[in-house]
Coordinates of C-alpha atoms in Angstrom, one line a residue:
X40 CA 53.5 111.7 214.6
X41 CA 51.7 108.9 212.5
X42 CA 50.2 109.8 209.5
X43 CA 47.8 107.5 207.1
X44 CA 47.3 108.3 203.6
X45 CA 44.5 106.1 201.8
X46 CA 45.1 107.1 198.5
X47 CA 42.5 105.6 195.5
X48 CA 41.9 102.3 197.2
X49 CA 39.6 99.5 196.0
X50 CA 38.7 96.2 197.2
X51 CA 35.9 93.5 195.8
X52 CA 34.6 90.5 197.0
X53 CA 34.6 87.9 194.4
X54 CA 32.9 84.6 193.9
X55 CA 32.3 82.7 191.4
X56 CA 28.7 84.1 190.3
X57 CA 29.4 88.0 191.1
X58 CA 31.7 90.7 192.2
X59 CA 31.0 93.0 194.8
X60 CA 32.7 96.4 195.0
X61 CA 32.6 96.9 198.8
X62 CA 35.6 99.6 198.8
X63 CA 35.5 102.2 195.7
X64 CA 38.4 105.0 195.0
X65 CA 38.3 105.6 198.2
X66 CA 41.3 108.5 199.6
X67 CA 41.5 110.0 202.6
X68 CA 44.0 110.8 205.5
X69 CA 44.1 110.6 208.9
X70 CA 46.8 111.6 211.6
X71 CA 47.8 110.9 214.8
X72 CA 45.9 113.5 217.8
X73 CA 42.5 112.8 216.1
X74 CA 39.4 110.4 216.4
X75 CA 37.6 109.5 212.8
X76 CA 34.3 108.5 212.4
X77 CA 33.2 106.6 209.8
X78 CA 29.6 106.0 209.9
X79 CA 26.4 104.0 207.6
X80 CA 24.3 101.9 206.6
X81 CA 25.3 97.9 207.2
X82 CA 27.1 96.6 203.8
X83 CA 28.3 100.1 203.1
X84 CA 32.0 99.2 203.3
X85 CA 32.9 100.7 206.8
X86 CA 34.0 97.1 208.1
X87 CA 35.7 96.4 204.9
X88 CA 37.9 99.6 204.9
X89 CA 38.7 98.9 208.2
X90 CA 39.7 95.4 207.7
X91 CA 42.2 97.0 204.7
X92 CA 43.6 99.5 207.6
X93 CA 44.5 96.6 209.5
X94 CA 46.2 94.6 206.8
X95 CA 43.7 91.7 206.8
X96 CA 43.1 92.3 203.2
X97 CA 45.1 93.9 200.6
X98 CA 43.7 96.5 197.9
X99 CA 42.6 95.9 194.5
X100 CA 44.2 99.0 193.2
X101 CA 45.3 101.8 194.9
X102 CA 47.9 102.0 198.4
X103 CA 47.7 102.7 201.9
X104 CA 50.7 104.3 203.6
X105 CA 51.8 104.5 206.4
X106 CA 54.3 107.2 208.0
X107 CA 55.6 106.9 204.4
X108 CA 55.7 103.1 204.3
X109 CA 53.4 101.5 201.8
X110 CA 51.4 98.5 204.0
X111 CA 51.8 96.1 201.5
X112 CA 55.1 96.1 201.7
X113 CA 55.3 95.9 205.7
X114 CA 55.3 92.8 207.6
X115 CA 51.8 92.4 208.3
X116 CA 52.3 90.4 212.1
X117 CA 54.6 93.0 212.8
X118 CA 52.6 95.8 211.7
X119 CA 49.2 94.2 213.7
X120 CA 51.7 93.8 217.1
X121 CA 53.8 96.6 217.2
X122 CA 51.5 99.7 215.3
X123 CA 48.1 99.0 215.7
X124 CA 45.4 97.5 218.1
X125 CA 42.2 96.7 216.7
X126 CA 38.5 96.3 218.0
X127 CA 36.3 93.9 216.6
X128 CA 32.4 93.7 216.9
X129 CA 32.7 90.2 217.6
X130 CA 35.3 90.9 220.9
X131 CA 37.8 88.3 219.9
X132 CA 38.8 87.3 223.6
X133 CA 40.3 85.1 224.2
X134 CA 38.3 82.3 225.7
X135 CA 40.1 80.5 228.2
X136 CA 42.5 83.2 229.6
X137 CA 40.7 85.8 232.4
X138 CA 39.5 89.2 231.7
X139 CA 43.5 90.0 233.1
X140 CA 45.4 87.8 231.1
X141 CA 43.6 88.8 228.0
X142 CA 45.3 92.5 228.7
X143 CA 48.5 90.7 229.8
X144 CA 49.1 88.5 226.9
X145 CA 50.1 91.1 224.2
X146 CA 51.6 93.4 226.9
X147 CA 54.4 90.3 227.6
X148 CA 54.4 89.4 223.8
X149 CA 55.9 92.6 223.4
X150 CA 58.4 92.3 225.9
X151 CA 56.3 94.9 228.0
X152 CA 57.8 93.9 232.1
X153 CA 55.4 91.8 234.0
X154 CA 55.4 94.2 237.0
X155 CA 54.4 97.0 234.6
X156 CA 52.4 95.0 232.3
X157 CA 50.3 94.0 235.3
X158 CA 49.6 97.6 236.6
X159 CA 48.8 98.4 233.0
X160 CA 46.3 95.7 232.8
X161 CA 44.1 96.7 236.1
X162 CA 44.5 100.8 235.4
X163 CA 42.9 100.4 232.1
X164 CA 40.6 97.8 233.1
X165 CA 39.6 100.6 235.5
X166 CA 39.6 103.2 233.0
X167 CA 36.5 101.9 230.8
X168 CA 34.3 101.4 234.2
X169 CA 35.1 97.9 234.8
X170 CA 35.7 96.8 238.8
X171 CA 38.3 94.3 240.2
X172 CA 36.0 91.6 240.6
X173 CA 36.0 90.9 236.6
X174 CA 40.0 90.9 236.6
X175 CA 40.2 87.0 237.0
X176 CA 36.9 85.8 235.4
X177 CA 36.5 84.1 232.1
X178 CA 34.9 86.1 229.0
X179 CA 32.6 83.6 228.8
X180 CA 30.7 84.8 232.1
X181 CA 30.5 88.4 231.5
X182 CA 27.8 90.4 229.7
X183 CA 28.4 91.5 226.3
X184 CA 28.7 94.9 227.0
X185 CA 31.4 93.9 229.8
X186 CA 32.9 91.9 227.0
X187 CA 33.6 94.9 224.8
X188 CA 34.8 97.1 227.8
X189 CA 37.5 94.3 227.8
X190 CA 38.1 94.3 224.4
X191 CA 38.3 98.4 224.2
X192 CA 40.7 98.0 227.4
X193 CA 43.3 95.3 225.4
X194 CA 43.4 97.4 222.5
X195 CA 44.6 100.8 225.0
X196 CA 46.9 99.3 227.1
X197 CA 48.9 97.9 224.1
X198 CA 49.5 101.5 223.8
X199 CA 49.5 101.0 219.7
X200 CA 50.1 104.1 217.2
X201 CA 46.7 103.5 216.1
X202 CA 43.5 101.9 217.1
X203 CA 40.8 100.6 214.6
X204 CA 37.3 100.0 216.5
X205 CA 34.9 98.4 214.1
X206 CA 31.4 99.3 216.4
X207 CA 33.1 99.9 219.6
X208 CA 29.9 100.7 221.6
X209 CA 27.4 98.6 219.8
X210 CA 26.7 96.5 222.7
X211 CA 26.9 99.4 225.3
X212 CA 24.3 101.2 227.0
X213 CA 24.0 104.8 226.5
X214 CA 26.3 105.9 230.0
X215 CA 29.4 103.6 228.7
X216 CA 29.4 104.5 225.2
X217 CA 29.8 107.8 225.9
X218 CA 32.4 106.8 228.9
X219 CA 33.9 105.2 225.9
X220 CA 34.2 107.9 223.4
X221 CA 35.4 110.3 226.1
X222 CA 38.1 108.5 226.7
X223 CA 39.0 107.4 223.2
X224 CA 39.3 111.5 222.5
X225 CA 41.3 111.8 226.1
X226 CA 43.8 108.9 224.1
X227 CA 43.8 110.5 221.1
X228 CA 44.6 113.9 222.4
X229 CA 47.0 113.1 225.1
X230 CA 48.9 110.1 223.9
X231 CA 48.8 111.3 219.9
X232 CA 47.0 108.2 218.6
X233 CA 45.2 108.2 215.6
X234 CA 41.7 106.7 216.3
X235 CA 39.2 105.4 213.1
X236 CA 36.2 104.1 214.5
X237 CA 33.0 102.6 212.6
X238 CA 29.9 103.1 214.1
X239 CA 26.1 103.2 213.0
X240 CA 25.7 105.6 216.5
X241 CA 25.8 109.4 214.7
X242 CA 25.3 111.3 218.1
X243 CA 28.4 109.1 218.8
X244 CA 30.0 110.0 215.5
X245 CA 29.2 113.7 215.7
X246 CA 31.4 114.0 218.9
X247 CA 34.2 112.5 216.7
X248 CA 37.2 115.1 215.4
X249 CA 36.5 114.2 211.6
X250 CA 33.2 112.6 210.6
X251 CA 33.2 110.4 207.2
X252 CA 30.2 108.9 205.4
X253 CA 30.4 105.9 203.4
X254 CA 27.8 104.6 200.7
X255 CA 28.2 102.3 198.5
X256 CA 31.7 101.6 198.9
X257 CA 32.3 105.4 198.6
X258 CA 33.9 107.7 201.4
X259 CA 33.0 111.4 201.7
X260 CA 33.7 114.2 204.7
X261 CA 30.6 115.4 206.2
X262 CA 31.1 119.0 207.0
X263 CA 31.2 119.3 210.8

């Protein structure tokens, strides 16, 4: 079982004219089995927490552990490859390998066998409603929303502890975002991964296990 605990974290942007508190006192947990929600407003912090799950930035104050390990003390390219897959808004594909290699490349990075690795790759390009005629195309010539699928399908078949999706639908139409959160609570449920997700979507949100509202840099549970 993995379990998160976020306990009193805080994180500020700093220049040299002002400081910006994206992340305050923020504690919560999370386990493995569950999706969580975090949903509003643009600037609110969602992204930010997220990026502090992931190990991209390191707290101000407080600690995140996890399975009893304090993060900051982990080794963070370790931690991103073997633990957790992330989703980013932005896709992060890689440009000049195909739609199959992108899956492939952190499957055979982590020693995963090429014959396995390969079968992998096409079920769970299958899985988030994409067809064998995107497997060896370039990111550059697919549709955003086909973009994402790919970069929701990376993030699975690395089979991580836990995935982080920072607006994993936001370029989806209606039918694949709720493909997409149907199968991120199938994952969560039958492979025991603990799923955080940001999202402005709240009928999205709503479907989640444990919904969270941030404001202000400030996380609270919405009642279900």
């Amino acid at each position: 079982m993995t379990e998160i605990i976020v306990d009193r974290v805080g994180f500020s942007y700093r220049s040299r004219r002002q400081i910006i508190r994206a992340v305050n006192d923020v504690s919560f947990r999370a386990k493995s089995g569950k999706v969580y929600a975090l949903v509003g407003r643009s600037g609110s912090g969602k992204s930010t927490l997220l990026s502090l799950l992931a190990g991209l930035n390191k707290p101000d104050c407080g600690s995140i552990m996890i399975n009893g390990s304090n993060l900051q003390s982990m080794n963070p390219d370790l931690y991103r490859r073997k633990q957790i897959s992330v989703i980013y808004q932005n896709y992060s594909l890689f440009p000049l390998l195909t739609v199959k290699e992108n899956l492939l490349y952190p499957l055979l990075l982590n020693k995963v066998d090429k014959s396995k690795a390969l079968l992998l790759a096409e079920e769970t390009l299958r899985s988030v409603n994409l067809d064998k005629s995107v497997d060896n195309r370039l990111p550059s010539t697919l549709s955003g929303g086909e973009q994402q699928r790919v970069a929701i399908a990376r993030a699975i078949a690395v089979q991580s502890n836990i995935i982080l999706a920072d607006e994993p639908t936001g370029n989806l139409d209606k039918e694949n975002s709720l493909l997409i959160m149907k199968l991120l609570l199938e994952l969560a449920e039958e492979k025991d991964i603990c799923i955080i997700l940001a999202t402005h979507d709240l009928n999205l949100a709503a479907q989640a296990n444990h919904l969270f509202q941030m404001e202000d840099g400030e996380l609270s549970e919405v009642d279900s």
